[in-house]
Coordinates of C-alpha atoms and ligand atoms in Angstrom, one line a residue:
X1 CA -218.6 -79.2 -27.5
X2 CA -217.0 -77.6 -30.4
X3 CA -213.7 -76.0 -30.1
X4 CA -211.9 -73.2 -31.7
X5 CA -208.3 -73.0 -32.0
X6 CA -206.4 -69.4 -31.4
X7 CA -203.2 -68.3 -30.7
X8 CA -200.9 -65.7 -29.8
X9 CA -197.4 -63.9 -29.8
X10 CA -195.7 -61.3 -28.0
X11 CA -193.1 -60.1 -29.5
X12 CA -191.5 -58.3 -26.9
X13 CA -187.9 -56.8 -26.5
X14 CA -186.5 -59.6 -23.9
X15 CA -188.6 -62.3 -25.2
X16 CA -190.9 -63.8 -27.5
X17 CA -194.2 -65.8 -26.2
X18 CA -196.5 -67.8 -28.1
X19 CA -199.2 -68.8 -26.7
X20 CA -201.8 -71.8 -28.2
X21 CA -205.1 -73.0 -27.3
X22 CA -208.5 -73.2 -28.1
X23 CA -211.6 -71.7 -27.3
X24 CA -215.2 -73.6 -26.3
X25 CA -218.8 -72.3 -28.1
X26 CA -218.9 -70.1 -24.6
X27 CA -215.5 -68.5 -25.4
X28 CA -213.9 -70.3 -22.5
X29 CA -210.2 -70.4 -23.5
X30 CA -207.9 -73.1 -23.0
X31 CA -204.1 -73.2 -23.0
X32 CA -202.2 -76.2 -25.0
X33 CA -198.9 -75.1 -25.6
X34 CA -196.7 -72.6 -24.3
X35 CA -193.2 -71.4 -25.7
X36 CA -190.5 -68.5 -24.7
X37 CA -187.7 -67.6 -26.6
X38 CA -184.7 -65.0 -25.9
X39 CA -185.8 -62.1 -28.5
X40 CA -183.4 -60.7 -31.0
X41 CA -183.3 -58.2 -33.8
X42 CA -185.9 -56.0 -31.4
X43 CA -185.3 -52.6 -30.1
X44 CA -187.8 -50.1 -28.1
X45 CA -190.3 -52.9 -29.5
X46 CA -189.7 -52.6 -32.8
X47 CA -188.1 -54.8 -35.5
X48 CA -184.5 -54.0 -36.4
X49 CA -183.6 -57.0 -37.7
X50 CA -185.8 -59.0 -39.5
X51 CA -183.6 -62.2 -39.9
X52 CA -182.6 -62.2 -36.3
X53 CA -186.6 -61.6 -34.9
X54 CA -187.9 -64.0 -37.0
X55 CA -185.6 -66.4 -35.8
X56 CA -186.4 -65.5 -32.2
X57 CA -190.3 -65.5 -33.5
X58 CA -189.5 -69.3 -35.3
X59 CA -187.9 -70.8 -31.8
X60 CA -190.5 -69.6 -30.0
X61 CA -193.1 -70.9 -32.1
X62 CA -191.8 -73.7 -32.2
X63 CA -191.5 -74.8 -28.0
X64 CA -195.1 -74.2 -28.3
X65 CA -195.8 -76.4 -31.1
X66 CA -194.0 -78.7 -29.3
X67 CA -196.4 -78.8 -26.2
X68 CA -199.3 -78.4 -27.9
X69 CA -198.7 -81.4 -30.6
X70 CA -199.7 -79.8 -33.1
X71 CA -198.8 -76.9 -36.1
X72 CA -199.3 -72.8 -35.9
X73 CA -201.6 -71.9 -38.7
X74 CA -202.0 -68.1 -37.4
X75 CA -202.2 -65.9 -34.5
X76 CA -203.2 -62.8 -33.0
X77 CA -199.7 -60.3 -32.8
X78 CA -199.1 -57.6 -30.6
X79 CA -197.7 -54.3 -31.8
X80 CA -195.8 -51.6 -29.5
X81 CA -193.1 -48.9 -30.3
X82 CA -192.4 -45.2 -29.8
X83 CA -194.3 -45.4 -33.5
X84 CA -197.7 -45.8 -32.0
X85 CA -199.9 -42.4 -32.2
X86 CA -203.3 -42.2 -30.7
X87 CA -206.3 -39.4 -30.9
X88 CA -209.6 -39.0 -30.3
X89 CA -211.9 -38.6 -32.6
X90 CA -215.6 -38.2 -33.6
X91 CA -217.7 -39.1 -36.8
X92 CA -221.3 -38.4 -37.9
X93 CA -223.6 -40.0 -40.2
X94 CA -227.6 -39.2 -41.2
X95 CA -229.9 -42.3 -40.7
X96 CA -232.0 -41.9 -43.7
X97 CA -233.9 -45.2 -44.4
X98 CA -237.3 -44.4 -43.9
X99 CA -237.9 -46.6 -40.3
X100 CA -235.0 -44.4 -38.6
X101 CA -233.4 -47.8 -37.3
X102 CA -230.2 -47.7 -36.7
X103 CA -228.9 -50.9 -37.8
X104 CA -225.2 -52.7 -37.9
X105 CA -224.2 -51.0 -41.4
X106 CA -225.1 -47.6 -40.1
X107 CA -222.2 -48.6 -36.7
X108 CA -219.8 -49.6 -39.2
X109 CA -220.5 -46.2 -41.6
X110 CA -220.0 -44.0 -38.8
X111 CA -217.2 -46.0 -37.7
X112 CA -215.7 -46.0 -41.2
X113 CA -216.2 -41.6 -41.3
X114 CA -214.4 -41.6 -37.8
X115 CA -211.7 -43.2 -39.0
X116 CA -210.5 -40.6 -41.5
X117 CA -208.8 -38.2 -39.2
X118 CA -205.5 -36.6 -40.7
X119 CA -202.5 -38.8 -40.7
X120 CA -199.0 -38.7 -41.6
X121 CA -198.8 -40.8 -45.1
X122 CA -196.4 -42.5 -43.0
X123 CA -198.9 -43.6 -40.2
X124 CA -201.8 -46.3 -40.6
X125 CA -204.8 -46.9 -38.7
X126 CA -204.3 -49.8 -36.8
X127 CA -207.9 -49.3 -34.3
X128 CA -210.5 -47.4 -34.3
X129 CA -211.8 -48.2 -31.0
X130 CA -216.0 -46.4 -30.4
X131 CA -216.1 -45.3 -27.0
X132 CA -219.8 -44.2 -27.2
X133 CA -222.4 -42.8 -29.6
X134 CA -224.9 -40.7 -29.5
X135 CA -228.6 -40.9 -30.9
X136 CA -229.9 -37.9 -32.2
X137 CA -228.4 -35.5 -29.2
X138 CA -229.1 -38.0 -26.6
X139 CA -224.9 -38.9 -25.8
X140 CA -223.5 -41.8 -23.5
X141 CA -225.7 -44.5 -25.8
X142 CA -223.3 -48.2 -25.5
X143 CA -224.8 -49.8 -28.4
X144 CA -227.7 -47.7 -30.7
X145 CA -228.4 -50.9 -32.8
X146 CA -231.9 -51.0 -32.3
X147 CA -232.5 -47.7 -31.5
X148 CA -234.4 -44.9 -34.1
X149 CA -233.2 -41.5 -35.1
X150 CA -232.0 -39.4 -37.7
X151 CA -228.7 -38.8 -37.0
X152 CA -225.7 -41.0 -35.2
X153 CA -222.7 -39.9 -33.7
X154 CA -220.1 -42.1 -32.5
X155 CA -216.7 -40.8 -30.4
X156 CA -213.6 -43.1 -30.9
X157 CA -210.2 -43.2 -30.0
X158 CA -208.0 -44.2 -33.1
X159 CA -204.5 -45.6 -32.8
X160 CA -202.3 -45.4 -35.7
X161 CA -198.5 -47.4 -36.3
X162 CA -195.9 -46.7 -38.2
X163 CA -196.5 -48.6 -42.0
X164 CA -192.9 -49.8 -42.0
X165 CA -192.9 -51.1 -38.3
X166 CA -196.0 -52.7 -39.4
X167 CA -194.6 -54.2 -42.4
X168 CA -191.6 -55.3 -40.6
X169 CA -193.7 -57.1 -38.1
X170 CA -195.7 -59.1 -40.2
X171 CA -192.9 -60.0 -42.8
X172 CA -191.2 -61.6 -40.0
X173 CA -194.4 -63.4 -39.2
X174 CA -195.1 -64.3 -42.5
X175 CA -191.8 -65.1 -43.1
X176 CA -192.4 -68.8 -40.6
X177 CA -195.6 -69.7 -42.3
X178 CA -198.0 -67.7 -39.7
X179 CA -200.9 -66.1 -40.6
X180 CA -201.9 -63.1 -38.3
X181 CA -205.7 -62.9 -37.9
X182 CA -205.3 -59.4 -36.0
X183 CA -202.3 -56.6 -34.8
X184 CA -203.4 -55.5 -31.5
X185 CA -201.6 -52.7 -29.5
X186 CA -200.2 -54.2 -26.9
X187 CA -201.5 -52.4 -24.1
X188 CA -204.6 -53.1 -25.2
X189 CA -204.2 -56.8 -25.2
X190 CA -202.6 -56.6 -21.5
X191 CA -205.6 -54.6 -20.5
X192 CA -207.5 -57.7 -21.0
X193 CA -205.8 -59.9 -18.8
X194 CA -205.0 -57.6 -15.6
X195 CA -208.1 -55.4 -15.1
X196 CA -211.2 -55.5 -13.9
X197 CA -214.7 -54.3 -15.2
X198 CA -215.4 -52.0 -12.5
X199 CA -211.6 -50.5 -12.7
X200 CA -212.6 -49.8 -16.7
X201 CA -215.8 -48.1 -15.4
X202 CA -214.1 -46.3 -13.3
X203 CA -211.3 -44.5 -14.3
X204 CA -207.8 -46.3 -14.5
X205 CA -204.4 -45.9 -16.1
X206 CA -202.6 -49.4 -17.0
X207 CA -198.5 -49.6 -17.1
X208 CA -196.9 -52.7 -19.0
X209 CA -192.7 -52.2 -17.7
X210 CA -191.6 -54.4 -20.2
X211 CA -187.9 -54.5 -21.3
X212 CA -186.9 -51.1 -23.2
X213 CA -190.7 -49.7 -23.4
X214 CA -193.6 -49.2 -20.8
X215 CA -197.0 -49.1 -22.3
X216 CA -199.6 -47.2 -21.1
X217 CA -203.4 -47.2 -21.4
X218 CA -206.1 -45.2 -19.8
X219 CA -209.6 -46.4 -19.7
X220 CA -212.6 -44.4 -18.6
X221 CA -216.4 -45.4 -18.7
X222 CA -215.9 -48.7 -19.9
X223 CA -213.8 -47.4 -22.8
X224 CA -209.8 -46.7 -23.4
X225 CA -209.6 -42.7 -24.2
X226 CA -205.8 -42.6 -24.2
X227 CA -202.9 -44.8 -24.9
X228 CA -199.0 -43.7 -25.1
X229 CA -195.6 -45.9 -25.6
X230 CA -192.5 -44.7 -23.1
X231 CA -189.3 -45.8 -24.3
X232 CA -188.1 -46.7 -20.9
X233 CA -188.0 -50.1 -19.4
X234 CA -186.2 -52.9 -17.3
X235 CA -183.2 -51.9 -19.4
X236 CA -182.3 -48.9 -18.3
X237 CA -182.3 -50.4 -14.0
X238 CA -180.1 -53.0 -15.6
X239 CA -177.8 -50.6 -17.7
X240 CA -177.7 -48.1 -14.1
X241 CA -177.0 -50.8 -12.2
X242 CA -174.3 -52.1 -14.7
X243 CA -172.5 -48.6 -14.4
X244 CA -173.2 -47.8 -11.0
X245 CA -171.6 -51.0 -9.4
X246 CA -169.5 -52.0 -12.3
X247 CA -170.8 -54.7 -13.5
X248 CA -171.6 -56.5 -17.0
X249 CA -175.2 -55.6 -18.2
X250 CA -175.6 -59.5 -17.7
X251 CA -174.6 -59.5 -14.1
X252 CA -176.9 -56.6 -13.5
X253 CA -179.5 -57.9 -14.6
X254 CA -179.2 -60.7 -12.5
X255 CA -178.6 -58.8 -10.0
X256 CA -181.9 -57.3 -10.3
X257 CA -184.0 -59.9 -10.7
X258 CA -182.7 -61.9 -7.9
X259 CA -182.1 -59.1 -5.3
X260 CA -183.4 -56.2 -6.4
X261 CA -185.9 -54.1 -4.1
X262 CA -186.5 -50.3 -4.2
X263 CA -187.9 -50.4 -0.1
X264 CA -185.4 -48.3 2.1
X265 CA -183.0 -51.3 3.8
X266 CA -186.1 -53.8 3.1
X267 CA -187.7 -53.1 6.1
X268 CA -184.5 -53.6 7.7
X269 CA -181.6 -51.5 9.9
X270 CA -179.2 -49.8 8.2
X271 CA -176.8 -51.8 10.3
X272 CA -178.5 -55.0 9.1
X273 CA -177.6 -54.3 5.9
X274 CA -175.8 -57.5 4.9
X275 CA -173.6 -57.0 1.8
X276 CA -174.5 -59.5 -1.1
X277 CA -171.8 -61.8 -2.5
X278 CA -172.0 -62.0 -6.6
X279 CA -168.7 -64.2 -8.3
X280 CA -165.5 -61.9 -6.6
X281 CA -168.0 -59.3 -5.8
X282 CA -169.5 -57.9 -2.8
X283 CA -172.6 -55.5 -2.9
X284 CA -174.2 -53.5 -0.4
X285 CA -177.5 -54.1 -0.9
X286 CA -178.6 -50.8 0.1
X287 CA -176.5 -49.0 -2.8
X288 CA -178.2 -51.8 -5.3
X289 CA -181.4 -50.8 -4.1
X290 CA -180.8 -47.2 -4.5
X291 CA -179.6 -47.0 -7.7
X292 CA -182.7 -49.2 -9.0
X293 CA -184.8 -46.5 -6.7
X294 CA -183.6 -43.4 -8.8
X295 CA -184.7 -45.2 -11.9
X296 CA -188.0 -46.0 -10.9
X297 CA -189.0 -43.1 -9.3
X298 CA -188.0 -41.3 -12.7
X299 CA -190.5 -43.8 -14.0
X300 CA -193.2 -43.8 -12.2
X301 CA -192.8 -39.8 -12.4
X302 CA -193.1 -40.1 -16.5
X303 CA -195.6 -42.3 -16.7
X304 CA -198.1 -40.1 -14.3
X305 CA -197.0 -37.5 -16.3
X306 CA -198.5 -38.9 -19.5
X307 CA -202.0 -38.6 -17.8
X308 CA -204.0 -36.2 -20.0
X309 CA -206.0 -34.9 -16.9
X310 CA -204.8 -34.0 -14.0
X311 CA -207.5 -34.3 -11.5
X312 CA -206.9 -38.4 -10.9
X313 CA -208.9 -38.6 -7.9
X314 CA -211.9 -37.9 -10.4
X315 CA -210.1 -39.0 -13.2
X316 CA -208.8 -42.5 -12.3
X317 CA -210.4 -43.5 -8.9
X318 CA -209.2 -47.4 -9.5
X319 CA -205.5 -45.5 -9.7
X320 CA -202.5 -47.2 -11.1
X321 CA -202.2 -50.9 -12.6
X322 CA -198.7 -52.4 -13.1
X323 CA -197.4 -55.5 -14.8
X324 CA -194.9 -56.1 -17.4
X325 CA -191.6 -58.0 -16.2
X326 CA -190.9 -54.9 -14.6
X327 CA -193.6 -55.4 -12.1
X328 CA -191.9 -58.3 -10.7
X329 CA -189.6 -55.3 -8.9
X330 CA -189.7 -55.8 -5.0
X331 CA -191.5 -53.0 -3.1
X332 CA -192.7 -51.1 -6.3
X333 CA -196.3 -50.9 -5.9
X334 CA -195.1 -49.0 -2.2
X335 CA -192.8 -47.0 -3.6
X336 CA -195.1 -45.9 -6.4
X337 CA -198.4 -45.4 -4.1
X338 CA -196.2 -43.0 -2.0
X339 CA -195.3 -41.2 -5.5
X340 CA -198.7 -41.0 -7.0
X341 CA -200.6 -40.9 -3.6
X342 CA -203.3 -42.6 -5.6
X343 CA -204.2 -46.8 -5.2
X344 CA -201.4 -48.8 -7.0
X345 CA -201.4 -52.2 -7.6
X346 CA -199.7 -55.2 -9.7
X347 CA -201.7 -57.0 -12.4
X348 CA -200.7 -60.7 -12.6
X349 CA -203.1 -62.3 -15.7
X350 CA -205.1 -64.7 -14.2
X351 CA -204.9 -68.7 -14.4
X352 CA -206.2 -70.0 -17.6
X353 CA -207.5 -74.0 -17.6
X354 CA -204.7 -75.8 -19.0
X355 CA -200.9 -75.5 -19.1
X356 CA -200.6 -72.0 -18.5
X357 CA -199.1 -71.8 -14.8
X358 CA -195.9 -70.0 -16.3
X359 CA -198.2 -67.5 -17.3
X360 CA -199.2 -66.2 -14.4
X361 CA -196.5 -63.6 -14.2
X362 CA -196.7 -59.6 -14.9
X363 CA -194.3 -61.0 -17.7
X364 CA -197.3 -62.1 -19.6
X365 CA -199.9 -59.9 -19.2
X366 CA -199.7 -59.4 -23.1
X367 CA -199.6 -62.8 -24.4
X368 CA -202.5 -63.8 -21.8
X369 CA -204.4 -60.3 -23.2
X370 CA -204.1 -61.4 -27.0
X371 CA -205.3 -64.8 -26.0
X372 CA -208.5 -63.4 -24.1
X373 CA -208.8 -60.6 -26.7
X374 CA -210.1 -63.2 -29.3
X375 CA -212.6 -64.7 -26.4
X376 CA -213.9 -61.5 -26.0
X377 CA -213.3 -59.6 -29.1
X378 CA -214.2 -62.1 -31.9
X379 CA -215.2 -61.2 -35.1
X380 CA -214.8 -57.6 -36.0
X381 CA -218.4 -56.6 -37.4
X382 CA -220.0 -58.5 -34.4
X383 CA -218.2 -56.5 -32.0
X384 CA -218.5 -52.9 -33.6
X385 CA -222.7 -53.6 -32.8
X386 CA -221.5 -54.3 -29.3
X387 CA -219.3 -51.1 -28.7
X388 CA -217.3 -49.7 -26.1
X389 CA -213.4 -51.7 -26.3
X390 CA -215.1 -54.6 -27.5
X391 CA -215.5 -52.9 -30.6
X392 CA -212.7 -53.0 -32.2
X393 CA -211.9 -51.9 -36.2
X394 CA -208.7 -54.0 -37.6
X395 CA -208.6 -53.0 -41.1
X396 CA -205.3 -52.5 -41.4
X397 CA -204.1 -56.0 -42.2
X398 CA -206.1 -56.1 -45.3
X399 CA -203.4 -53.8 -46.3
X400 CA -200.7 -55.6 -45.9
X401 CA -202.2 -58.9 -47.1
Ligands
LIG1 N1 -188.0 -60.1 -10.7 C1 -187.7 -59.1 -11.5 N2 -187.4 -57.9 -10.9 C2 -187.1 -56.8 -11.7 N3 -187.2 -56.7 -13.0 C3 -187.6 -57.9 -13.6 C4 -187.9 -59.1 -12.9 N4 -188.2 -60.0 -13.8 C5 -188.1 -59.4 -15.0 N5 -187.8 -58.2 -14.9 C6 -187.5 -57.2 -16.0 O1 -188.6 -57.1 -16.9 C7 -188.2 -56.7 -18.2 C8 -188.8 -57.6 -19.2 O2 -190.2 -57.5 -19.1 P1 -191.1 -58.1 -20.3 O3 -190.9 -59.6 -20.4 O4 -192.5 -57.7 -19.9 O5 -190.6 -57.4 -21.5 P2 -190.8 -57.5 -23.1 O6 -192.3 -57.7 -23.3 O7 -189.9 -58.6 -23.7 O8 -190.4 -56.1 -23.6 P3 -191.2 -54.9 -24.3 O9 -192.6 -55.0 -23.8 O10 -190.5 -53.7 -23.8 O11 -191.0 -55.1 -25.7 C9 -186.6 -56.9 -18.2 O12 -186.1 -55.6 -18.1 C10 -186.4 -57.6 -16.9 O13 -185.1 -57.2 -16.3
LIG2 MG1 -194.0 -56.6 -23.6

């Protein structure tokens, strides 16, 4: 059977992950090469530095070349950053060919009027995303290819970036030789690999903790109708941590990963509190876990607070999805369900055929999303016919070709 090769990276704020495999005639994916790299020159998701992140970029390119056994030609890239803006948005076009048949062009007119809402000169449209159409009054239509009237609606939700955070991305890119055959949102991308149909159909709100951002996407009916970038993270439990107990934002961190835990004692008696031992240090692990506590209840607060409606019972009956290397946190899907008082859980990406067992960590929801977003998003046009989030508008790149 013929296969496909794609690829991914994440650039993210701790680290950067590419991702390479191929993809059979069925769009079954395949992982060949994996490769992590410490990022640099990256702050709140954006690139500061373009020398240092494309270095970070190049290193991790190259760990995956190296298990793969063979060369990067181009990849899908993720995007994030407090630049991101996102609206809805609705566009309208006349179907005037005599036969009333609304064909592919007529999906990609209306899509093209929708896409001229009023941005800053400093913002580019990065997706216009349809969420549904409607055929001569009749609304909630998936796909109206095939379908006859005069006039065609379409409502979409259109995410825009910052031009220079986009040109700073892809120069770095560029700058080792890749191609990038698409800049996804990243939220987006770790939709893909941590929820489920029916929690799309319902109603429910995504959370990607990564290091110094959490992304957030809401999807509703099959569609995502809102999407918003926090610039909070791992970083700032590590930093708390690092000036509650005095210690070096490294040692924190460790600290975190390794013991970290927001449940009250663990489950535990106060009195069993036994103190943990850290080079000349000794922590009570109860103060630890109260300091990463106040943090994440802060979190979990803001990101509920981003929810455009307020009603969430009707609003996001599948509740709450967490991932990001943030996720990893003992207790938090507890500790936020007694927050939110709505269904939380963690979203792991699932296990992909080949060498991808590292991947199945919150960690990686993104690079496992941009992998499965070309499975199930390829070829632009093809995928405006089908609506919903599978329909997905990229122009931007031309741009900055
Ligand atoms: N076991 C763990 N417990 C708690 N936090 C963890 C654990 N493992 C990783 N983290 C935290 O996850 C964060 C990194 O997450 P992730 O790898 O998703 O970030 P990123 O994608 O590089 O960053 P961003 O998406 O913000 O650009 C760090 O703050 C790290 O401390
Ligand atoms: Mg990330």
């Amino acid at each position: 059977m013929k296969r496909t090769r794609i690829a991914a990276i994440d650039v993210g704020t701790t680290k950067v992950c590419t991702v390479m495999g191929d993809i059979d005639e069925k769009n079954n994916a395949r992982i060949l090469g994996v490769g992590v790299a410490p990022s640099q020159g990256l702050t709140k998701g954006m690139v500061v530095n373009i020398n240092e992140a494309r270095e970070s970029i190049r290193e991790s390119v190259r760990r995956a070349e190296r298990t793969a056994g063979y060369k990067l030609e181009s990849a899908c890239v993720g995007i994030t950053g407090r630049h991101i803006s996102s609206v809805n948005n609705k566009g309208a076009v006349a179907i005037s060919r005599t036969d009333r048949l609304v064909r592919p062009e007529d999906l990609k007119r209306v899509l093209e009027v929708a896409r001229s809402v009023e941005i800053p000169n400093d913002q580019k449209v990065l997706h216009v995303i349809p969420r549904a159409y409607t055929v001569d009054g009749q609304d909630g239509v998936k796909n109206p290819v095939g379908m006859h009237g005069f006039r065609l609606d379409v409502e979409t939700h259109v995410i825009t970036a910052a031009a220079t955070s986009i040109q700073n991305l892809t120069k770095c890119i560029r700058g080792i030789g890749i191609e990038i055959d698409d800049l996804i949102l990243e939220p987006l991308a770790a939709a893909e690999a941590v929820l489920e149909p029916e929690e799309r159909l319902d109603g429910v709100m995504l959370a990607d903790i990564g290091g110094s951002t959490t992304d957030i996407a809401v999807f509703k009916d099959n569609s995502v109708c809102f999407t918003s970038i926090l610039p909070i993270g791992g970083y700032q439990i590590s930093k708390d941590i690092s000036i509650g107990l005095g210690l070096s934002f490294e040692a924190a961190e460790e600290l975190k990963k390794k013991f970290g835990n927001v449940t009250p004692w663990h489950g535990k008696e106060p009195e069993e509190d036994k103190p943990i031992t850290y080079g000349q240090h000794s922590i009570s692990s109860h103060d630890l876990s109260e300091i990463i506590r106040a943090r994440v209840e802060e979190l979990v607060r803001l990101i509920v607070m981003e929810l455009p409606e307020k009603d969430y019972a009707h609003f996001i009956p599948s509740g709450l999805v967490l991932t990001g290397g943030g996720a990893n946190l003992g207790g938090l899907a507890e500790l936020a369900h007694d927050i939110v008082r709505f269904p939380v859980r963690i979203g792991i990406p699932p296990n992909l055929p080949g060498v991808s067992d590292v991947l199945c960590d919150p960690a990686y929801a993104t690079s496992v999303g941009l992998m499965l977003w070309r499975t199930r998003n390829s070829g632009a046009q093809s995928q405006q016919a089908k609506g919903g989030i599978r329909g997905i508008f990229s122009p931007v790149l031309r741009l900055f070709r």
